[in-house]
Amino acid sequence: MRFLIVRTDIRTAADIDIAAAWAGGGLLRDETTTPEPRRQVVHADDREAALLLARALATVGAVRSGRQRVKVLPISDPDPGRPYRRDRA
């Protein structure tokens, strides 16, 4: 399975937007319609490599201070006949 590792800016939300989403039961952010702006994108061929790259990107000062975030996203479907499991060594 291939993975996409993305470092994005975190969008700030106004207090009124948070209150409206909370009261209405809706979503504050919907990544499918308005994704966060991307800063860096890296590909990995397996989960272990993806997590290693994500840990490396998490050391960036903006991520550590909470202005950016790192996301690990699967970009290809696993074999439908075999569920995806992490191999334990």
Coordinates of C-alpha atoms in Angstrom, one line a residue:
M1 CA 0.0 0.0 0.0
R2 CA 1.3 3.5 -0.8
F3 CA 1.0 6.4 1.5
L4 CA 0.9 10.2 1.1
I5 CA 2.5 12.2 3.9
V6 CA 1.3 15.8 3.9
R7 CA 2.3 18.8 6.0
T8 CA -0.4 21.4 6.1
D9 CA -1.2 24.8 7.6
I10 CA -3.9 24.6 10.3
R11 CA -6.8 27.0 9.5
T12 CA -7.9 29.0 12.5
A13 CA -11.6 29.1 13.3
A14 CA -13.5 32.0 14.8
D15 CA -15.3 31.4 18.1
I16 CA -18.7 32.0 16.4
D17 CA -17.9 29.3 13.8
I18 CA -17.0 26.8 16.6
A19 CA -20.2 27.6 18.5
A20 CA -22.3 27.3 15.4
A21 CA -20.8 23.9 14.4
W22 CA -21.2 22.7 18.0
A23 CA -24.8 23.8 18.3
G24 CA -25.9 22.5 14.8
G25 CA -24.0 19.2 15.1
G26 CA -22.2 20.0 11.9
L27 CA -18.5 19.8 11.0
L28 CA -16.2 22.8 11.6
R29 CA -13.8 21.7 8.9
D30 CA -14.6 19.5 5.9
E31 CA -11.4 18.3 4.2
T32 CA -13.3 16.9 1.2
T33 CA -14.6 20.3 0.1
T34 CA -12.0 22.7 1.4
P35 CA -8.7 21.0 2.3
E36 CA -6.1 22.8 4.3
P37 CA -3.3 24.5 2.3
R38 CA -0.4 22.1 1.8
R39 CA 3.2 23.0 2.7
Q40 CA 5.0 19.7 1.8
V41 CA 4.0 16.4 0.2
V42 CA 6.0 13.2 0.3
H43 CA 5.2 9.7 -0.9
A44 CA 6.1 6.4 0.8
D45 CA 5.7 2.8 -0.4
D46 CA 4.9 1.2 2.9
R47 CA 3.5 2.1 6.3
E48 CA 6.8 2.0 8.2
A49 CA 8.4 4.4 5.8
A50 CA 5.4 6.7 5.9
L51 CA 5.5 6.8 9.7
L52 CA 9.2 7.5 9.7
L53 CA 8.8 10.4 7.3
A54 CA 5.8 11.7 9.4
R55 CA 7.9 11.7 12.5
A56 CA 10.7 13.6 10.7
L57 CA 8.2 16.2 9.4
A58 CA 6.7 16.5 13.0
T59 CA 10.0 18.0 14.2
V60 CA 9.5 21.1 12.1
G61 CA 9.1 24.1 14.4
A62 CA 5.7 25.1 12.9
V63 CA 4.3 21.6 13.6
R64 CA 5.7 21.5 17.1
S65 CA 4.1 25.0 17.9
G66 CA 0.7 23.9 16.5
R67 CA 0.5 26.1 13.4
Q68 CA 0.9 23.1 11.1
R69 CA 0.0 19.4 11.2
V70 CA 1.3 16.2 9.5
K71 CA -1.2 13.8 8.0
V72 CA -0.5 10.2 6.7
L73 CA -3.0 9.1 4.1
P74 CA -3.3 5.8 2.3
I75 CA -3.5 6.4 -1.5
S76 CA -4.1 2.9 -2.8
D77 CA -6.5 0.2 -1.7
P78 CA -5.2 -3.0 -0.2
D79 CA -6.0 -6.3 -1.7
P80 CA -9.7 -6.7 -1.0
G81 CA -9.3 -10.4 -0.2
R82 CA -6.8 -9.7 2.6
P83 CA -7.4 -7.1 5.3
Y84 CA -4.6 -4.7 6.0
R85 CA -2.7 -5.5 9.2
R86 CA 0.6 -4.3 10.6
D87 CA 3.0 -7.1 10.8
R88 CA 4.3 -7.6 14.3
A89 CA 8.0 -8.6 14.6

